CSV table of C-alpha atoms in Angstrom, one decimal:
chain,number,residue,atom,x,y,z
U,1,MET,CA,30.1,47.9,74.2
U,2,SER,CA,33.7,48.2,72.3
U,3,LEU,CA,35.0,50.8,69.8
U,4,GLN,CA,33.8,48.4,67.0
U,5,GLU,CA,30.3,48.5,68.2
U,6,ASN,CA,30.0,52.6,69.1
U,7,THR,CA,31.7,53.6,65.8
U,8,ILE,CA,31.0,53.1,62.0
U,9,ALA,CA,33.7,54.0,59.5
U,10,TYR,CA,33.1,56.6,57.2
U,11,SER,CA,35.4,57.6,54.1
U,12,LEU,CA,35.7,61.3,52.8
U,13,VAL,CA,37.4,61.7,49.7
U,14,ILE,CA,37.7,65.1,48.3
U,15,HIS,CA,38.5,65.9,44.7
U,16,ARG,CA,39.4,69.3,42.9
U,17,TRP,CA,41.4,70.8,40.5
U,18,GLY,CA,44.5,72.1,42.0
U,19,ILE,CA,45.9,75.6,40.9
U,20,LYS,CA,49.7,75.3,41.5
U,21,ARG,CA,52.2,74.1,39.5
U,22,GLN,CA,56.1,73.6,39.7
U,23,ILE,CA,58.0,76.3,37.6
U,24,LYS,CA,61.0,74.1,35.9
U,25,PRO,CA,63.9,74.6,36.9
U,26,GLY,CA,65.6,75.6,33.8
U,27,LEU,CA,62.8,78.0,33.3
U,28,LEU,CA,63.5,79.7,37.0
U,29,ALA,CA,67.2,79.5,36.1
U,30,SER,CA,66.8,81.8,32.9
U,31,MET,CA,64.5,84.4,35.1
U,32,LEU,CA,67.0,85.2,37.9
U,33,PRO,CA,69.8,87.5,37.9
U,34,THR,CA,72.6,86.5,35.3
U,35,GLU,CA,75.1,86.2,38.3
U,36,LYS,CA,72.4,83.3,39.8
U,37,ASN,CA,72.5,81.9,36.8
U,38,LEU,CA,75.4,79.4,37.8
U,39,ILE,CA,73.0,77.6,40.2
U,40,GLU,CA,72.8,74.0,39.8
U,41,LYS,CA,69.1,73.3,38.3
U,42,LYS,CA,68.9,70.7,41.0
U,43,MET,CA,69.3,73.4,44.0
U,44,LEU,CA,65.9,75.3,42.8
U,45,ALA,CA,62.4,74.8,43.5
U,46,ALA,CA,59.1,77.0,43.0
U,47,SER,CA,55.8,77.2,42.3
U,48,LYS,CA,53.1,79.4,40.8
U,49,ARG,CA,49.7,80.0,41.1
U,50,ILE,CA,48.1,79.5,37.8
U,51,ILE,CA,44.6,80.8,38.2
U,52,GLU,CA,43.3,84.0,40.4
U,53,SER,CA,40.0,83.1,41.7
U,54,PRO,CA,37.5,84.1,45.0
U,55,GLU,CA,35.1,81.6,43.4
U,56,TYR,CA,37.7,78.7,43.7
U,57,ASP,CA,39.2,80.0,47.1
U,58,LYS,CA,35.6,79.7,48.4
U,59,ILE,CA,35.4,76.3,47.3
U,60,VAL,CA,39.0,75.1,49.4
U,61,SER,CA,37.5,77.2,52.5
U,62,ARG,CA,34.3,75.2,52.0
U,63,ASP,CA,36.5,71.7,52.3
U,64,GLY,CA,38.0,72.8,54.7
U,65,ALA,CA,35.3,73.7,56.9
U,66,ALA,CA,33.8,70.6,56.4
U,67,SER,CA,36.8,68.2,57.0
U,68,ARG,CA,37.0,70.1,60.1
U,69,TRP,CA,33.5,69.2,61.0
U,70,LEU,CA,34.1,65.8,60.6
U,71,VAL,CA,37.3,65.3,62.6
U,72,GLU,CA,35.3,67.6,65.3
U,73,HIS,CA,32.4,64.5,65.0
U,74,SER,CA,34.7,61.6,64.6
U,75,VAL,CA,36.7,60.5,67.3
U,76,PRO,CA,40.4,61.2,66.7
U,77,SER,CA,41.6,59.4,63.6
U,78,ILE,CA,43.8,56.4,63.7
U,79,LEU,CA,42.9,55.2,60.5
U,80,LYS,CA,44.2,56.0,57.0
U,81,LYS,CA,43.7,59.3,55.8
U,82,GLY,CA,40.2,60.1,55.0
U,83,VAL,CA,38.8,57.9,56.8
U,84,TYR,CA,36.8,58.9,60.3
U,85,LEU,CA,35.5,56.7,63.1
U,86,VAL,CA,32.0,58.2,63.6
U,87,PRO,CA,30.0,57.4,66.9
U,88,THR,CA,26.8,56.1,66.2
U,89,ALA,CA,25.3,58.8,68.0
U,90,PHE,CA,26.5,61.3,65.5
U,91,CYS,CA,25.8,59.2,62.0
U,92,GLU,CA,22.3,60.9,61.4
U,93,GLN,CA,24.1,64.4,61.9
U,94,VAL,CA,26.9,63.9,59.9
U,95,ASP,CA,24.6,62.1,56.7
U,96,GLU,CA,22.5,65.5,57.1
U,97,TYR,CA,25.5,67.4,57.5
U,98,MET,CA,27.2,65.8,54.3
U,99,SER,CA,24.6,66.0,52.1
U,100,ASP,CA,24.0,69.5,52.8
U,101,TYR,CA,27.5,70.4,52.1
U,102,LYS,CA,27.7,68.2,48.7
U,103,ALA,CA,24.7,69.7,47.4
U,104,GLU,CA,25.7,73.1,48.1
U,105,ARG,CA,29.2,72.7,46.8
U,106,GLU,CA,27.8,71.0,43.2
U,107,TRP,CA,24.8,73.3,43.2
U,108,GLN,CA,26.6,76.1,44.3
U,109,LEU,CA,29.9,76.6,44.8
U,110,VAL,CA,31.2,74.8,41.5
U,111,PRO,CA,29.1,76.2,39.3
U,112,ASP,CA,30.2,79.8,40.3
U,113,PHE,CA,33.6,79.3,39.5
U,114,LEU,CA,32.9,77.6,36.4
U,115,ALA,CA,31.2,80.3,35.3
U,116,LYS,CA,33.7,82.8,36.0
U,117,TYR,CA,36.6,80.2,35.2
U,118,GLU,CA,37.2,81.1,30.9
U,119,ALA,CA,37.7,84.8,31.9
U,120,GLN,CA,40.2,84.2,34.6
U,121,ALA,CA,42.3,81.8,33.0
U,122,GLU,CA,42.7,84.8,30.5
U,123,MET,CA,43.6,87.1,33.3
U,124,ALA,CA,45.8,84.8,34.3
U,125,GLN,CA,47.5,84.6,30.4
U,126,LEU,CA,48.1,88.4,31.3
U,127,LEU,CA,49.6,88.2,34.7
U,128,LEU,CA,51.5,84.8,34.1
U,129,GLY,CA,53.3,86.3,30.8
U,130,LEU,CA,54.2,84.4,27.7
U,131,GLU,CA,57.2,83.0,29.9
U,132,LEU,CA,55.0,81.1,32.9
U,133,TRP,CA,52.0,80.9,31.1
U,134,ASP,CA,51.0,77.3,30.0
U,135,SER,CA,47.6,76.3,28.1
U,136,LEU,CA,47.7,72.6,28.6
U,137,GLU,CA,47.5,73.5,32.1
U,138,TYR,CA,43.5,74.8,31.6
U,139,PRO,CA,41.2,72.1,31.1
U,140,THR,CA,38.2,72.8,28.8
U,141,ARG,CA,35.3,74.1,31.1
U,142,GLU,CA,33.6,70.8,30.4
U,143,LYS,CA,36.6,68.6,31.5
U,144,MET,CA,37.1,71.0,34.6
U,145,ALA,CA,33.4,70.4,35.6
U,146,SER,CA,34.3,66.7,36.2
U,147,LEU,CA,37.5,67.3,38.0
U,148,PHE,CA,35.3,68.2,41.3
U,149,ALA,CA,33.4,65.7,43.6
U,150,VAL,CA,32.7,64.2,46.7
U,151,GLU,CA,32.7,61.0,47.7
U,152,THR,CA,31.5,59.8,51.0
U,153,SER,CA,30.8,56.1,52.1
U,154,TYR,CA,30.7,53.8,55.3
U,155,ILE,CA,33.3,51.0,55.2
U,156,SER,CA,33.6,48.0,57.2
U,157,PHE,CA,36.8,46.3,58.8
U,158,ASP,CA,35.4,43.0,59.7
U,159,VAL,CA,36.6,39.7,58.7
U,160,PRO,CA,35.0,38.4,55.0
U,161,GLN,CA,32.4,36.0,55.4
U,162,ASN,CA,33.4,34.1,52.6
U,163,LEU,CA,36.7,33.1,53.9
U,164,LYS,CA,35.0,30.5,56.3
U,165,PHE,CA,34.4,28.6,53.1
U,166,VAL,CA,38.2,28.7,52.0
U,167,SER,CA,39.3,27.9,55.1
U,168,ASP,CA,38.6,27.7,58.8
U,169,GLU,CA,42.3,28.2,59.7
U,170,LEU,CA,42.5,31.6,57.7
U,171,PHE,CA,39.0,33.1,58.9
U,172,ARG,CA,40.5,32.2,62.8
U,173,ARG,CA,43.8,33.7,61.8
U,174,GLU,CA,42.0,36.8,60.7
U,175,LYS,CA,39.5,37.2,63.1
U,176,GLU,CA,42.0,37.0,65.6
U,177,ARG,CA,43.9,39.9,63.9
U,178,VAL,CA,41.3,42.3,63.3
U,179,GLU,CA,40.1,41.5,67.0
U,180,HIS,CA,43.2,42.3,68.1
U,181,ALA,CA,43.5,45.6,65.9
U,182,TRP,CA,40.5,47.0,67.1
U,183,GLN,CA,41.9,46.0,71.0
U,184,GLU,CA,44.8,48.3,69.6
U,185,ALA,CA,42.6,51.1,68.0
U,186,GLU,CA,40.7,51.3,71.2
U,187,GLN,CA,44.2,51.9,73.6
U,188,ALA,CA,44.9,54.6,70.7
U,189,VAL,CA,41.6,56.2,70.6
U,190,ASN,CA,41.8,56.7,74.6
U,191,GLN,CA,45.2,58.3,74.8
U,192,ILE,CA,44.8,60.8,72.0
U,193,LEU,CA,41.4,61.5,73.5
U,194,ILE,CA,42.7,61.7,77.2
U,195,GLU,CA,45.6,64.3,75.0
U,196,GLU,CA,43.3,66.4,73.4
U,197,CYS,CA,41.3,66.7,76.6
U,198,SER,CA,44.7,67.7,78.5
U,199,SER,CA,45.7,70.1,76.2
U,200,LEU,CA,42.9,72.1,76.4
U,201,VAL,CA,42.9,72.4,80.1
U,202,GLU,CA,46.5,73.4,80.2
U,203,GLY,CA,45.6,76.0,77.7
U,204,LEU,CA,42.6,77.3,79.8
U,205,ARG,CA,44.9,76.6,83.0
U,206,CYS,CA,47.9,78.6,81.5
U,207,ALA,CA,45.7,81.7,80.9
U,208,VAL,CA,44.1,82.0,84.4
U,209,GLN,CA,47.6,81.9,85.6
U,210,GLY,CA,48.4,84.5,83.8
U,211,LEU,CA,45.8,86.6,85.2
U,212,ASN,CA,46.7,85.7,88.6
U,213,ASP,CA,50.6,86.4,88.4
U,214,GLY,CA,50.1,89.4,85.9
U,215,THR,CA,52.0,87.8,82.9
U,216,GLN,CA,49.4,87.3,80.6
U,217,LYS,CA,47.1,90.6,80.4
U,218,TYR,CA,44.7,89.4,77.5
U,219,MET,CA,42.7,85.8,78.1
U,220,LYS,CA,40.8,84.7,74.8
U,221,GLU,CA,36.9,83.7,75.1
U,222,ALA,CA,38.4,80.4,73.0
U,223,HIS,CA,40.1,79.4,76.2
U,224,ILE,CA,37.0,78.7,77.8
U,225,ALA,CA,34.9,78.0,74.7
U,226,ASN,CA,37.2,75.0,72.9
U,227,LEU,CA,37.5,73.1,76.4
U,228,ARG,CA,33.5,73.3,77.3
U,229,GLU,CA,32.9,72.7,73.4
U,230,TRP,CA,34.8,69.5,73.4
U,231,SER,CA,33.7,68.5,76.9
U,232,GLU,CA,30.3,68.3,75.6
U,233,LEU,CA,30.9,66.5,72.4
U,234,PHE,CA,32.7,64.1,75.0
U,235,LEU,CA,29.9,63.4,77.1
U,236,SER,CA,27.4,63.8,74.1
U,237,ALA,CA,29.4,60.8,71.5
U,238,ARG,CA,32.7,60.7,71.8
U,239,ASN,CA,33.2,58.9,74.6
U,240,VAL,CA,33.2,55.7,72.2
U,241,THR,CA,35.4,53.7,74.5
U,242,GLU,CA,33.2,53.9,77.1
U,243,ASN,CA,36.6,55.3,79.5
U,244,ALA,CA,34.8,56.0,82.8
U,245,ASP,CA,37.6,57.6,84.6
U,246,LEU,CA,38.1,60.1,81.8
U,247,GLU,CA,34.4,60.8,81.9
U,248,ARG,CA,34.2,61.3,85.4
U,249,VAL,CA,37.0,64.0,84.7
U,250,VAL,CA,35.3,65.8,81.8
U,251,GLN,CA,31.8,66.2,83.8
U,252,SER,CA,34.2,67.8,86.8
U,253,ILE,CA,35.7,69.9,84.3
U,254,GLN,CA,32.5,70.5,82.8
U,255,ALA,CA,31.0,71.8,86.1
U,256,THR,CA,33.8,73.9,86.6
U,257,LEU,CA,33.2,75.8,84.0
U,258,THR,CA,29.4,75.8,84.0
U,259,GLY,CA,28.5,79.8,84.2
U,260,VAL,CA,32.3,80.9,83.6
U,261,GLY,CA,32.7,83.5,81.1
U,262,ARG,CA,35.9,85.4,80.4
U,263,GLU,CA,35.1,88.7,82.2
U,264,ASP,CA,34.2,86.5,85.2
U,265,LEU,CA,37.7,85.4,85.3
U,266,LYS,CA,39.4,88.7,84.2
U,267,GLN,CA,37.3,90.4,86.7
U,268,ASP,CA,38.2,87.4,89.3
U,269,ARG,CA,34.2,87.5,90.7
U,270,HIS,CA,33.5,85.9,93.4
U,271,SER,CA,37.4,84.6,93.6
U,272,LEU,CA,36.4,83.1,90.9
U,273,ARG,CA,40.1,82.3,89.4
U,274,GLY,CA,41.4,80.7,92.4
U,275,PHE,CA,38.9,77.8,92.1
U,276,VAL,CA,38.7,77.6,88.5
U,277,GLN,CA,43.0,77.1,88.8
U,278,ARG,CA,43.0,74.6,91.8
U,279,SER,CA,40.2,72.3,89.5
U,280,LEU,CA,42.0,72.3,86.5
U,281,GLU,CA,45.2,71.5,88.3
U,282,ALA,CA,43.4,68.7,89.8
U,283,SER,CA,42.1,67.6,86.6
U,284,GLN,CA,45.6,67.9,84.9
U,285,ILE,CA,47.2,65.6,87.6
U,286,GLU,CA,44.5,63.2,86.8
U,287,LEU,CA,44.8,63.2,82.9
U,288,LYS,CA,48.3,62.8,83.4
U,289,GLY,CA,48.1,60.1,85.9
U,290,MET,CA,46.0,58.5,82.8
U,291,LEU,CA,48.4,58.8,80.4
U,292,GLU,CA,51.7,57.9,82.1
U,293,ALA,CA,49.9,54.4,82.6
U,294,MET,CA,48.5,54.3,78.9
U,295,PRO,CA,51.1,51.9,76.5
U,296,GLU,CA,52.2,54.7,74.2
U,297,ARG,CA,52.0,52.5,70.8
U,298,LEU,CA,49.5,53.9,68.0
U,299,ILE,CA,48.5,51.9,65.2
U,300,GLN,CA,46.8,52.4,61.9
U,301,PHE,CA,44.6,50.1,60.0
U,302,ASP,CA,46.2,49.3,56.4
């Protein structure tokens, strides 16, 4: 099985009204103290937030959470922005999550914002004052509703079959190009997965070492939780390139962390720190060896 067979490309495009605008340099200069007015306009840059809205901020926060969730449930992005390679094992879960997210946005978050929008726009006029207020920057409530949308779709990077009827040679060349791109993409995904794992291992290893030598008095539960969660997602679905060496290392990491908590390491119960640190150091050596053996080139589909 290949990367192309184990994943589906998924597009996510989030639309929303932007609430930041650039302040015109001439206007900005006029607002500065007299001695500053000699500054050239091209040297000035500033922006303004044209509305204060907790309801809008909730939309932004939810959009960010949905994007992060999708990143966690896809393989590392090597495609153009907004396109994710979703493991086939996660497709139904992704579809369900994104459907719930879009429904929450459409039927709760955006209506909550629209209900307060006009009053908040009037308050913005008072807060910004005559110099910074511009009525043209505020759409009508009806227009505003159309500026919020979430578009999702599955896309394909296969060769257009109709090309066969145009030219056998064109079809052959395009097929070779796409196959080569997928091969390079597989190498890139492998590299990024190894780098992600190595970064998390190093973070926990340094935290454990800090407890041992006294350079770190506090250890966060996230050091353990992030590596454990990454390992579980990788073994359950994200090993789309079927990298047996990385899978073996991750299984070893998971076994090392089984039943291990922050307090266990802080209290050094059953001399646990030394065991965990030695195991993580061995895993890190293997991960670095994998990276050194890989080509450095990463690609993007256009």
